CSV table of C-alpha atoms in Angstrom, one decimal:
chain,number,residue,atom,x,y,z
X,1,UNK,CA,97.9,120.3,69.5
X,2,UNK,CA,96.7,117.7,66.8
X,3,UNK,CA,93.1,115.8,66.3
X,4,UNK,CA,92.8,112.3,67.8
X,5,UNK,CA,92.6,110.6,64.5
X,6,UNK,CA,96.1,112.0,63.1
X,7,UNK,CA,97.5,111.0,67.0
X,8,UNK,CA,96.6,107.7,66.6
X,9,UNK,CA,97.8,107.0,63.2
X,10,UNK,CA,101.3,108.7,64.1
X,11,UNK,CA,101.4,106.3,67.2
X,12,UNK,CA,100.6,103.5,65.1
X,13,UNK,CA,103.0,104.1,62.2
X,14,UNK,CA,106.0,104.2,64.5
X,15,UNK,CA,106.4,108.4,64.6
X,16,UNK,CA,106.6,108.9,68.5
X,17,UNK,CA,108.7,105.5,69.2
X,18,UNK,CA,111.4,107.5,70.2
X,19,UNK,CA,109.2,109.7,72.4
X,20,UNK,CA,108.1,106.8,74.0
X,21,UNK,CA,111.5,104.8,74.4
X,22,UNK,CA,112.4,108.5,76.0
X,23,UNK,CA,109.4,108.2,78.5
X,24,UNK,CA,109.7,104.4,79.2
X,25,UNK,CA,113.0,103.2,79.0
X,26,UNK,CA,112.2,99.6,77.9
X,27,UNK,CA,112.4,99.0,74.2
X,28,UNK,CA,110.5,95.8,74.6
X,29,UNK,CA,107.2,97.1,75.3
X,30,UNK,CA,107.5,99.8,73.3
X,31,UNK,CA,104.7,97.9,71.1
X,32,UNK,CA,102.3,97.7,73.9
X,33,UNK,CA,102.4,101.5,74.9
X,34,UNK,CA,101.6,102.3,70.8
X,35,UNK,CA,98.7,100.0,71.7
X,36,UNK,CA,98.2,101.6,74.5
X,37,UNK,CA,98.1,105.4,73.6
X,38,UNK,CA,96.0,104.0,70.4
X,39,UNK,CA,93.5,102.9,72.3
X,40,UNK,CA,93.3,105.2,74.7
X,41,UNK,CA,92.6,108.2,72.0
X,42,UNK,CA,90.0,105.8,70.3
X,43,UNK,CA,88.5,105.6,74.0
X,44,UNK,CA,88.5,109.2,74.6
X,45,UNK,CA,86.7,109.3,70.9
X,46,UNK,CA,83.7,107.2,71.5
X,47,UNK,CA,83.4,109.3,75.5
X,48,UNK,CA,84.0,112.4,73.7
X,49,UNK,CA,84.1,112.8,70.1
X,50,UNK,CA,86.9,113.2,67.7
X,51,UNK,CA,88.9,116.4,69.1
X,52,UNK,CA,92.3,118.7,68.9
X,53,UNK,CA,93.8,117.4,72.4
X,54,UNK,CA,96.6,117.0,74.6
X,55,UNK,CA,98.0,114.6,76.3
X,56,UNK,CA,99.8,114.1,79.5
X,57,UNK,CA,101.5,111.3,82.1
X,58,UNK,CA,102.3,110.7,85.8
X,59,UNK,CA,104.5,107.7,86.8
X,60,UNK,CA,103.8,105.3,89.8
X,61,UNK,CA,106.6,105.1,92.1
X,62,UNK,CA,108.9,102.6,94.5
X,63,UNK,CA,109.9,103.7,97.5
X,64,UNK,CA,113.5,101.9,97.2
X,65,UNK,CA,114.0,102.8,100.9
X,66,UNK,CA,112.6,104.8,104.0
X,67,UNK,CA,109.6,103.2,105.0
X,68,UNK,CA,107.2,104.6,107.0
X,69,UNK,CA,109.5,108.1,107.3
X,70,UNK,CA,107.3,110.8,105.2
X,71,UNK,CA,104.7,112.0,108.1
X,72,UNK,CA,107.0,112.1,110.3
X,73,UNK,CA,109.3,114.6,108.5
X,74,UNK,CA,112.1,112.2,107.8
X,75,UNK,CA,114.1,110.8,104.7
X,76,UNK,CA,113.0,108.7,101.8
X,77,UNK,CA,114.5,107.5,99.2
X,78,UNK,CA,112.0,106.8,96.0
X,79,UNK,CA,111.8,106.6,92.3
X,80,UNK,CA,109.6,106.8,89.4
X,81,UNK,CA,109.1,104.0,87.8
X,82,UNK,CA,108.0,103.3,83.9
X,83,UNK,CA,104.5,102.3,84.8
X,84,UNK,CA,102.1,105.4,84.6
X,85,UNK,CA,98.2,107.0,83.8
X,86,UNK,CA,97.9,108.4,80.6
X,87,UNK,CA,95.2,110.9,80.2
X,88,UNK,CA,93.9,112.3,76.7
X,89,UNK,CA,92.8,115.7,77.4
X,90,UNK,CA,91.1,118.8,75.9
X,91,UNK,CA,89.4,122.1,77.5
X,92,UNK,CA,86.0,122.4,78.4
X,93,UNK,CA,84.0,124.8,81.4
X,94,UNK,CA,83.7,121.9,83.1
X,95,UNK,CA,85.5,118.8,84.7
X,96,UNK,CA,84.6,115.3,83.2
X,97,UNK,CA,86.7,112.0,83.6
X,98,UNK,CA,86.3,108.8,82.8
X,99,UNK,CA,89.0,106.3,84.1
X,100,UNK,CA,89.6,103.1,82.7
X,101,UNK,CA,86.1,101.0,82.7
X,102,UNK,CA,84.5,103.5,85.4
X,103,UNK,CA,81.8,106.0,85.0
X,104,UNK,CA,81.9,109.3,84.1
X,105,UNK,CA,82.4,112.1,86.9
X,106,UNK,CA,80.9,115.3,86.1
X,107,UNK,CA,82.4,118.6,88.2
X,108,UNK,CA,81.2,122.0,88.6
X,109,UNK,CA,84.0,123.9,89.2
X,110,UNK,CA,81.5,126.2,91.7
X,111,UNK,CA,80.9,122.9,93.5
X,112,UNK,CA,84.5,121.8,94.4
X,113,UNK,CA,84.5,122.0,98.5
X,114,UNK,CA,84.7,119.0,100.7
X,115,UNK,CA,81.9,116.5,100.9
X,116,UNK,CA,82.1,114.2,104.2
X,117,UNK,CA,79.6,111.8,102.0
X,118,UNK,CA,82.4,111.4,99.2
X,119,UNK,CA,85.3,110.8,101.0
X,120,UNK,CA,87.1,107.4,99.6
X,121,UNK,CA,85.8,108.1,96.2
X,122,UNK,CA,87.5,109.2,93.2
X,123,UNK,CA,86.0,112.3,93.0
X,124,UNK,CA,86.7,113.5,96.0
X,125,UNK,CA,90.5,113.2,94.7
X,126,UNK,CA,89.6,115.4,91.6
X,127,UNK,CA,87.9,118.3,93.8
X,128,UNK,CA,91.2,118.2,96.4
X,129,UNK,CA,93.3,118.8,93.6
X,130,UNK,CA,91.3,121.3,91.8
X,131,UNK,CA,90.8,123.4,95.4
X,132,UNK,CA,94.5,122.7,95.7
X,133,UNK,CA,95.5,124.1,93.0
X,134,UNK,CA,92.6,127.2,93.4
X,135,UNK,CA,93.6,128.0,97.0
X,136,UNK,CA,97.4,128.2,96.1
X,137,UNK,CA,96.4,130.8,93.7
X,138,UNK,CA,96.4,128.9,89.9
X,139,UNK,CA,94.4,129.8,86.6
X,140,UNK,CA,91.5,127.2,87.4
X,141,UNK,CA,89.4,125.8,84.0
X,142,UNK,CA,87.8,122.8,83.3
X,143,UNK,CA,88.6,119.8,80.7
X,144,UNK,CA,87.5,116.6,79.4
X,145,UNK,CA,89.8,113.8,80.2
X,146,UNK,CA,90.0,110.1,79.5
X,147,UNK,CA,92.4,108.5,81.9
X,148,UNK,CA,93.8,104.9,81.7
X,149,UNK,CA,96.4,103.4,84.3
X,150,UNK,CA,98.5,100.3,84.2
X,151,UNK,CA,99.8,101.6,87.7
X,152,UNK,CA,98.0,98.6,89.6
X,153,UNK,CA,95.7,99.5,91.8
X,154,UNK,CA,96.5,98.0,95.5
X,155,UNK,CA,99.5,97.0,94.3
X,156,UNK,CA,102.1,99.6,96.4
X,157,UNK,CA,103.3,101.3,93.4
X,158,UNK,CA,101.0,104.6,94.7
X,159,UNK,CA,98.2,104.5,91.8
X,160,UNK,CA,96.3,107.7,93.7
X,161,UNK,CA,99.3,109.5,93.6
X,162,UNK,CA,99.8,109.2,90.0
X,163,UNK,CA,96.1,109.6,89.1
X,164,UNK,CA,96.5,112.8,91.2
X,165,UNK,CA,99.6,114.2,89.8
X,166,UNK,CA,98.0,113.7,86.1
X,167,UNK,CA,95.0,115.7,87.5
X,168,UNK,CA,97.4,118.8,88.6
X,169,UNK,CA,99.6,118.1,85.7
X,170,UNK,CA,96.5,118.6,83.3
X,171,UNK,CA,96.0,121.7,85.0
X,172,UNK,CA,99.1,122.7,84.6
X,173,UNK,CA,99.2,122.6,81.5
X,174,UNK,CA,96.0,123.4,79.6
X,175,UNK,CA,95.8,127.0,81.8
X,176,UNK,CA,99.3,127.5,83.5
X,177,UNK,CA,101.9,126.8,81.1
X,178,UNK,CA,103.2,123.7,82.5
X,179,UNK,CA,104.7,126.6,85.7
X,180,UNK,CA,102.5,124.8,88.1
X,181,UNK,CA,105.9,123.1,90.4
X,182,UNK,CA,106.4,119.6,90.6
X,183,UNK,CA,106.7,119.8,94.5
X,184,UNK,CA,102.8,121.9,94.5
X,185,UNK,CA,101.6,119.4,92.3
X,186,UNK,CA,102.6,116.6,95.1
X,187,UNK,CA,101.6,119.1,98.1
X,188,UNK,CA,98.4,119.7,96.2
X,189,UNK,CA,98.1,115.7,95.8
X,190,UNK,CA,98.5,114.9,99.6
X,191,UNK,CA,96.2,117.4,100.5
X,192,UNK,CA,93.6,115.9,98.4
X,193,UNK,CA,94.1,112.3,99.6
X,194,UNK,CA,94.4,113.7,103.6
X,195,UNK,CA,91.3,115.8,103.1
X,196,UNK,CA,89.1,115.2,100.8
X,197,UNK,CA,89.7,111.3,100.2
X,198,UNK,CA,90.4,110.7,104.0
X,199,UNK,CA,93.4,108.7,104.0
X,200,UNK,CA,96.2,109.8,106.5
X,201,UNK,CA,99.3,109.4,103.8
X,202,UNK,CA,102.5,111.4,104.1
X,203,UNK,CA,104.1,113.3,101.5
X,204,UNK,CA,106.4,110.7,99.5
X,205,UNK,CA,104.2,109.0,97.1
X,206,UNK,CA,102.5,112.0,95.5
X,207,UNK,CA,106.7,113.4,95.6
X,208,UNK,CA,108.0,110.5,94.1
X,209,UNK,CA,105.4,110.6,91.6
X,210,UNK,CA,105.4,114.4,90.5
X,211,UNK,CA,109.0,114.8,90.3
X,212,UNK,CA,110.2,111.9,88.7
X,213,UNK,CA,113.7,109.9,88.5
X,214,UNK,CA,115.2,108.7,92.1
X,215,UNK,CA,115.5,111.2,94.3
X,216,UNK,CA,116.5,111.7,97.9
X,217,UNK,CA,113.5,113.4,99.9
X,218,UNK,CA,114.2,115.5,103.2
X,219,UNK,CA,110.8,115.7,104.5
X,220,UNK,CA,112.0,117.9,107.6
X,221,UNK,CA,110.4,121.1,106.2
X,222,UNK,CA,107.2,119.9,105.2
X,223,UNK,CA,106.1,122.7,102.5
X,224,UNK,CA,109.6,123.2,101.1
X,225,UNK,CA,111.1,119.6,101.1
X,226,UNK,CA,114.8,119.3,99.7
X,227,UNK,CA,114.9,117.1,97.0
X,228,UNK,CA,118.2,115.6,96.0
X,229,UNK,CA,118.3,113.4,93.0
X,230,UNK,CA,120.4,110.8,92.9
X,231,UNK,CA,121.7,109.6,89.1
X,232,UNK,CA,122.3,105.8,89.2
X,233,UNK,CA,121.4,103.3,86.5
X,234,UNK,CA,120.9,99.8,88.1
X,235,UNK,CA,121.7,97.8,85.5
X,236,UNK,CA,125.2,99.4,85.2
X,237,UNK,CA,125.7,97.3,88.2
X,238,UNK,CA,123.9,94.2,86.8
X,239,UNK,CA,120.9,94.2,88.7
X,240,UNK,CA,116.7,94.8,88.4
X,241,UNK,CA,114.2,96.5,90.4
X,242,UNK,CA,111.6,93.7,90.7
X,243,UNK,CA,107.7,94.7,92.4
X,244,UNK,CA,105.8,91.6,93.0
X,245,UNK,CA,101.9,92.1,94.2
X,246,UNK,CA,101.4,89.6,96.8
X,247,UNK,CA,97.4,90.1,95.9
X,248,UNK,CA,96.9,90.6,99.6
X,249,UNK,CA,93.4,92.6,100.3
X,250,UNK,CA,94.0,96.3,101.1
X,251,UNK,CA,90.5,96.5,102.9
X,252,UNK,CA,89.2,97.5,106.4
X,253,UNK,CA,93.3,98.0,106.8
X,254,UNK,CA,93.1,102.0,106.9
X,255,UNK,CA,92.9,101.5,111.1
X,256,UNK,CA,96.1,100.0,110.4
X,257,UNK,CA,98.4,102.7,108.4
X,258,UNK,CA,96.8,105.3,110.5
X,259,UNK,CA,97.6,103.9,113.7
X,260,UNK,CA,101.5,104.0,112.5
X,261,UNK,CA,101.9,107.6,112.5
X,262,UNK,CA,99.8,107.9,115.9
X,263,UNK,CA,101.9,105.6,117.3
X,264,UNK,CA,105.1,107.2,116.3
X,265,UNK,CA,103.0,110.4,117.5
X,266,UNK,CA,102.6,109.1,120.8
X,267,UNK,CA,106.7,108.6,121.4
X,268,UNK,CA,107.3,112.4,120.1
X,269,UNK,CA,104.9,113.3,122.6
X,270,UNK,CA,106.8,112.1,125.6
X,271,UNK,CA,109.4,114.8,124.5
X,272,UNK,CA,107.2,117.3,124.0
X,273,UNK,CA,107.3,117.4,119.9
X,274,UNK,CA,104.5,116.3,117.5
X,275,UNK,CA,106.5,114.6,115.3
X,276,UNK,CA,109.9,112.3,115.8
X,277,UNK,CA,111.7,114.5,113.8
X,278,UNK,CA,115.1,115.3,115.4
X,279,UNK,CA,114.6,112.9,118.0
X,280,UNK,CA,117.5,110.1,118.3
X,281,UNK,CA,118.1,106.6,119.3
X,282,UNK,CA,120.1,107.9,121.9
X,283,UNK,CA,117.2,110.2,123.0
X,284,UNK,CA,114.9,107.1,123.0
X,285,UNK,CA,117.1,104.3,124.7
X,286,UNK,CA,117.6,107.0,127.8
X,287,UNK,CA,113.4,107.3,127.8
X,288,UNK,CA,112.9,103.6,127.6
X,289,UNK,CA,110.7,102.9,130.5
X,290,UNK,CA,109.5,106.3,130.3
X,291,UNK,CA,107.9,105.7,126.6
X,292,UNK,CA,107.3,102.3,127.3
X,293,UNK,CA,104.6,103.4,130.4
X,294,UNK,CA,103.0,106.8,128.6
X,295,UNK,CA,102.9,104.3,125.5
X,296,UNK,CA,103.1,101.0,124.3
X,297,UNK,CA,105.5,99.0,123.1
X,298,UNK,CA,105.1,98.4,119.8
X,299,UNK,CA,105.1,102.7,119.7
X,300,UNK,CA,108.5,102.5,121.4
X,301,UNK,CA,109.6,99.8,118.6
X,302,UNK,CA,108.2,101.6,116.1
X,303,UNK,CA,110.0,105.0,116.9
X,304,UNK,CA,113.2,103.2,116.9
X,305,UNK,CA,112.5,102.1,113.3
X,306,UNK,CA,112.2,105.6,112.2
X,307,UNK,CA,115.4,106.8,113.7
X,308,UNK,CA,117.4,104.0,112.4
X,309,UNK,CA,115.6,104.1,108.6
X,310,UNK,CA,116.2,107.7,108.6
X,311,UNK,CA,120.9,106.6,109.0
X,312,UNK,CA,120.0,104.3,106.4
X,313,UNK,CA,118.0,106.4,103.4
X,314,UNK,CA,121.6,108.7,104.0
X,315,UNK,CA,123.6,105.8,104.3
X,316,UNK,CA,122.1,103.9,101.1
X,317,UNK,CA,122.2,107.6,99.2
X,318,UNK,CA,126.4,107.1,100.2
X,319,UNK,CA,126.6,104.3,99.0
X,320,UNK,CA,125.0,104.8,95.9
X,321,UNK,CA,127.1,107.4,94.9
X,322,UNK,CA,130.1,106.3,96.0
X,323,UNK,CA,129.5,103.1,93.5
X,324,UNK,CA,129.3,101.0,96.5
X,325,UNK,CA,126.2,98.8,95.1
X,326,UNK,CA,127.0,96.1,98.3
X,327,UNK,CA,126.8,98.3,100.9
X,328,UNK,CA,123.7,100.2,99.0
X,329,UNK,CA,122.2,96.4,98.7
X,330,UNK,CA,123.1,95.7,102.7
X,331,UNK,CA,121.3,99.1,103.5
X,332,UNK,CA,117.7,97.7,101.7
X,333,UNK,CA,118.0,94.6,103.6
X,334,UNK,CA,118.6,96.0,107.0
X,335,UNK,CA,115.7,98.5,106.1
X,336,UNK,CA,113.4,95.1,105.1
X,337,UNK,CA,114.7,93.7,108.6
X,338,UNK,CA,113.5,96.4,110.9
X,339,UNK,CA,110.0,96.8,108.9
X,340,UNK,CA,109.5,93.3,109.8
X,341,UNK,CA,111.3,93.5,113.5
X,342,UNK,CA,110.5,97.0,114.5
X,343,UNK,CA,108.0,98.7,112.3
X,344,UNK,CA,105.8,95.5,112.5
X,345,UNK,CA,104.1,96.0,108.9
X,346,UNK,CA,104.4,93.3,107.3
X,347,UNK,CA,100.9,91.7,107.9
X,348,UNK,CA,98.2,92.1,110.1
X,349,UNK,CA,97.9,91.0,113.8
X,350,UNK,CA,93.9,90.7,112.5
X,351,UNK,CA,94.7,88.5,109.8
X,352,UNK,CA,97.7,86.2,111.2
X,353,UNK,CA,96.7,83.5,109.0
X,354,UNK,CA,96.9,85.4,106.0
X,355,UNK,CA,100.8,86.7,105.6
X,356,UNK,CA,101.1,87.2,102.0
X,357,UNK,CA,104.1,89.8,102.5
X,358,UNK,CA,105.8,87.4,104.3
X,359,UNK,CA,105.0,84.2,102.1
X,360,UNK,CA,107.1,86.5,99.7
X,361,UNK,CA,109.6,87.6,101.5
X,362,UNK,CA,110.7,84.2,102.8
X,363,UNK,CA,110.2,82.7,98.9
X,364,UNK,CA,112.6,85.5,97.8
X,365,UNK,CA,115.3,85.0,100.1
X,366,UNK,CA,114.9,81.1,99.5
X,367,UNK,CA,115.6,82.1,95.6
X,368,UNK,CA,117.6,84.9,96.2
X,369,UNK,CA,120.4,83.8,98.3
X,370,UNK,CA,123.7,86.4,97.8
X,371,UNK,CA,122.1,87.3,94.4
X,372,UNK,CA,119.8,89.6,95.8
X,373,UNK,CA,117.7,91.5,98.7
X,374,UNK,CA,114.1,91.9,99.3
X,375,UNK,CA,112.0,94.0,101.6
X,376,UNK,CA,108.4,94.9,102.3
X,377,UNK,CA,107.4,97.8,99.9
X,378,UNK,CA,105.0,100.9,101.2
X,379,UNK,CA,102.6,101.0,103.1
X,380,UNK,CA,102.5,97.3,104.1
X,381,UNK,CA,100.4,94.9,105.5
X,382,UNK,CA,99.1,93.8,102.1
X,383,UNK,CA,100.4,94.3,99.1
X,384,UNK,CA,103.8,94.6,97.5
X,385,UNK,CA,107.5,93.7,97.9
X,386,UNK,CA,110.4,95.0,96.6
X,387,UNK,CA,113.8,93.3,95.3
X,388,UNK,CA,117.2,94.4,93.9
X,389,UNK,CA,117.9,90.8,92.0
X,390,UNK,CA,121.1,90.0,90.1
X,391,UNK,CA,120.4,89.9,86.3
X,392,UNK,CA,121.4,86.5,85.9
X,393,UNK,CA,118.7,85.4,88.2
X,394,UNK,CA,115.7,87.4,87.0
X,395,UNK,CA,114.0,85.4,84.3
X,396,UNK,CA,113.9,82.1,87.7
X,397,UNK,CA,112.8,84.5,90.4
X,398,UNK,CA,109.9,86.5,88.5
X,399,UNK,CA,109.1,82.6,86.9
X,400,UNK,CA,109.1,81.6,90.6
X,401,UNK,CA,106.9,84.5,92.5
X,402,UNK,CA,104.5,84.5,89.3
X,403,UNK,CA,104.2,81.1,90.4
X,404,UNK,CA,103.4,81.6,93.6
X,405,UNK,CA,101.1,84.8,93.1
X,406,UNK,CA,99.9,84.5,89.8
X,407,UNK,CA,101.0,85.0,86.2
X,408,UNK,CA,102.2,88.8,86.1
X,409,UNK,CA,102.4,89.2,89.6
X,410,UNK,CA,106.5,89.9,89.5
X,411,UNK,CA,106.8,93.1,87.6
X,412,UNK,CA,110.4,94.3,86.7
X,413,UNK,CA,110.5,97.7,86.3
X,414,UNK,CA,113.0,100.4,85.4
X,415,UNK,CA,113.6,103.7,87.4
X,416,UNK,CA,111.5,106.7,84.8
X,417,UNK,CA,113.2,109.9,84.7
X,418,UNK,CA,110.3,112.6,84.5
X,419,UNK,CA,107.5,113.0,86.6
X,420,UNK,CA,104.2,114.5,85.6
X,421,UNK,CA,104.7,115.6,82.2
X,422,UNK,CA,103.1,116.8,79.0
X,423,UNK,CA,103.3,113.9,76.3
X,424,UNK,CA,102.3,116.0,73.6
């Protein structure tokens, strides 16, 4: 453990440049994260004081393909990715974070139940965890943390889940040895968004986030999900992982993710299950009229999605490690087709007007051509998109969607191969 002011003059003089190429893969930002950890430790200075600390990440993540399959105990296929929340930490009896520009939240570690009046804050995220963590039986302490993202907020890229999994993470660390598990930390992190923060998100965004690299998720057993990583290095095959944030408004659309899962629900009930899990298209071409009747329509659409997304996370895992980039490439588009076709998340039927998503999707496949394929990226309706683009096309198509979105809008990322981790 070392004081704040010998951190931030080894950052500065170049001593943890190999820690961080390590961490975030691309050599030329390497000057921006010294920056960044620099000012972040003078940050936590003027909040705190000058102090020994510690000092710990969690990555945002891309779901590369699977969409809509977590809460129904299906397959995903997701990565971390090298954008993250730092947090400068040291012990204290009791909890205190600022993030970013934000106030500070003060926590009694007696006072960490459930609150129906703070549900959708930020605390409310901080006390799930922390009960989390207590009710599965941790060593529970407090600490003073300052935490800074550049995981965009609203941007798909699951900036909850990574300020959650630093939250465990810290934890973790400062009073369990780092033994708290990656897949508790994301269990602990979905309970805290379900529960406390009131958001009805499965479990592959605080997964994707906790344990790091790509991996291939089977959701089927919910507490013990098998987690399969999957070593691939895109650029071995000459092409980028590109996010653009379509800047569409993520508000009043909560009636709209939660009415997926309900939907998809709905269709399980008609064959006596809670979830689709295990059910087939076979099993739901034979129930047609059936489902149709007891549901709706877009339900019955909606449950054929999952199936079908479900044969093409396995088939794109294949394909990627068979070194058969096309047919892993042909797998994302035909997952980008039935979001649009089937799962019907691309925009809003409030909002029809606005179709941001779709503005990008149609720009990208103008740009694009055989050099690349694009699909809707989370939770949808708003939000992100993602695209595997051919090198040699990269610097025109971010140029182009920054263009169309904004200057910085097209981020292209690389896949980060730890999770929640102790920086130092």
């Amino acid at each position: 453990m070392k004081r704040t002011v010998d951190l931030k003059e080894l950052f500065a003089n170049g001593d943890y440049d190999n820690l961080l190429t390590d961490i975030y893969l691309d050599t030329s930002r390497i000057e921006y994260q010294k920056e960044r950890y620099v000012k972040a430790l003078e940050r936590f200075e003027e909040i705190y004081g000058e102090a020994e600390v510690e000092i710990y990440s969690a990555p945002g993540r891309s779901e590369v393909s699977g969409n809509h399959t977590d809460h129904q105990h299906g397959e995903v296929l997701a990565a971390s990715i090298n954008l993250d929340a730092i947090a400068i930490v040291k012990k204290n009896d009791i909890v205190r974070v600022v993030s970013d520009n934000y106030d500070m939240i003060t926590i009694s570690l007696d006072d960490i139940e459930k609150k129906k009046e703070e549900e959708g804050t930020t605390i409310a995220l901080i006390k799930g965890v922390l009960a989390g963590l207590r009710d599965r039986g941790n060593v529970m302490g407090g600490f003073d943390a300052y935490i800074t993202s550049d995981v965009l907020i609203g941007a798909g890229l699951s900036s909850s889940a990574a300020f959650e999994t630093v939250i465990g993470t810290i934890v973790s660390g400062l009073y369990n040895d780092m033994k708290v598990s990656a897949v508790d930390i994301a269990i602990i992190g979905q309970y805290a968004e379900n529960v406390y923060f009131g958001k009805p998100c499965g479990l592959m965004d605080q997964m994707a986030c906790s344990v790091g690299s790509l991996v291939h998720i089977d959701f089927a057993d919910k507490e013990n999900p098998v987690i399969d990583p999957v070593n691939v290095d895109f650029d071995k095959f000459g092409y980028s992982l590109c996010i653009t944030d379509t800047k569409g408004s993520h508000a009043d659309l909560t009636h709209e993710y939660a009415a997926v899962p309900e939907e998809m629900k709905a269709v399980a009930t008609v064959f006596g299950q809670e979830l689709l899990h295990g059910i087939t298209l076979q099993n739901l071409l034979e129930k047609a009229d059936e489902i149709r009747e007891k549901t709706n329509d877009r339900a019955y659409l909606r449950a054929i999605h999952f199936v079908m997304e479900n044969e093409r996370v396995q088939n794109a895992v294949t394909a990627l490690r068979a070194n058969d980039f096309n047919g892993f490439l042909k797998m994302i588009k035909a997952s980008g087709d039935s979001s649009f076709k089937y799962l019907q998340n691309v925009y809003t039927n409030q909002d029809v007007v606005h179709q941001n998503v779709s503005v990008a999707l149609a720009v990208s496949d103008a740009i694009l051509g055989d050099k690349g394929v694009c699909r809707v990226h989370g939770g949808g309706f708003a939000g992100t998109i993602q695209a595997f683009v051919k090198n040699d096309v990269v610097k025109e198509y971010k140029e182009t969607l920054d263009g169309v979105f904004g200057e910085g809008a097209c981020a292209v990322l690389k896949v980060r191969k730890y999770g929640g981790i102790k920086v130092l």
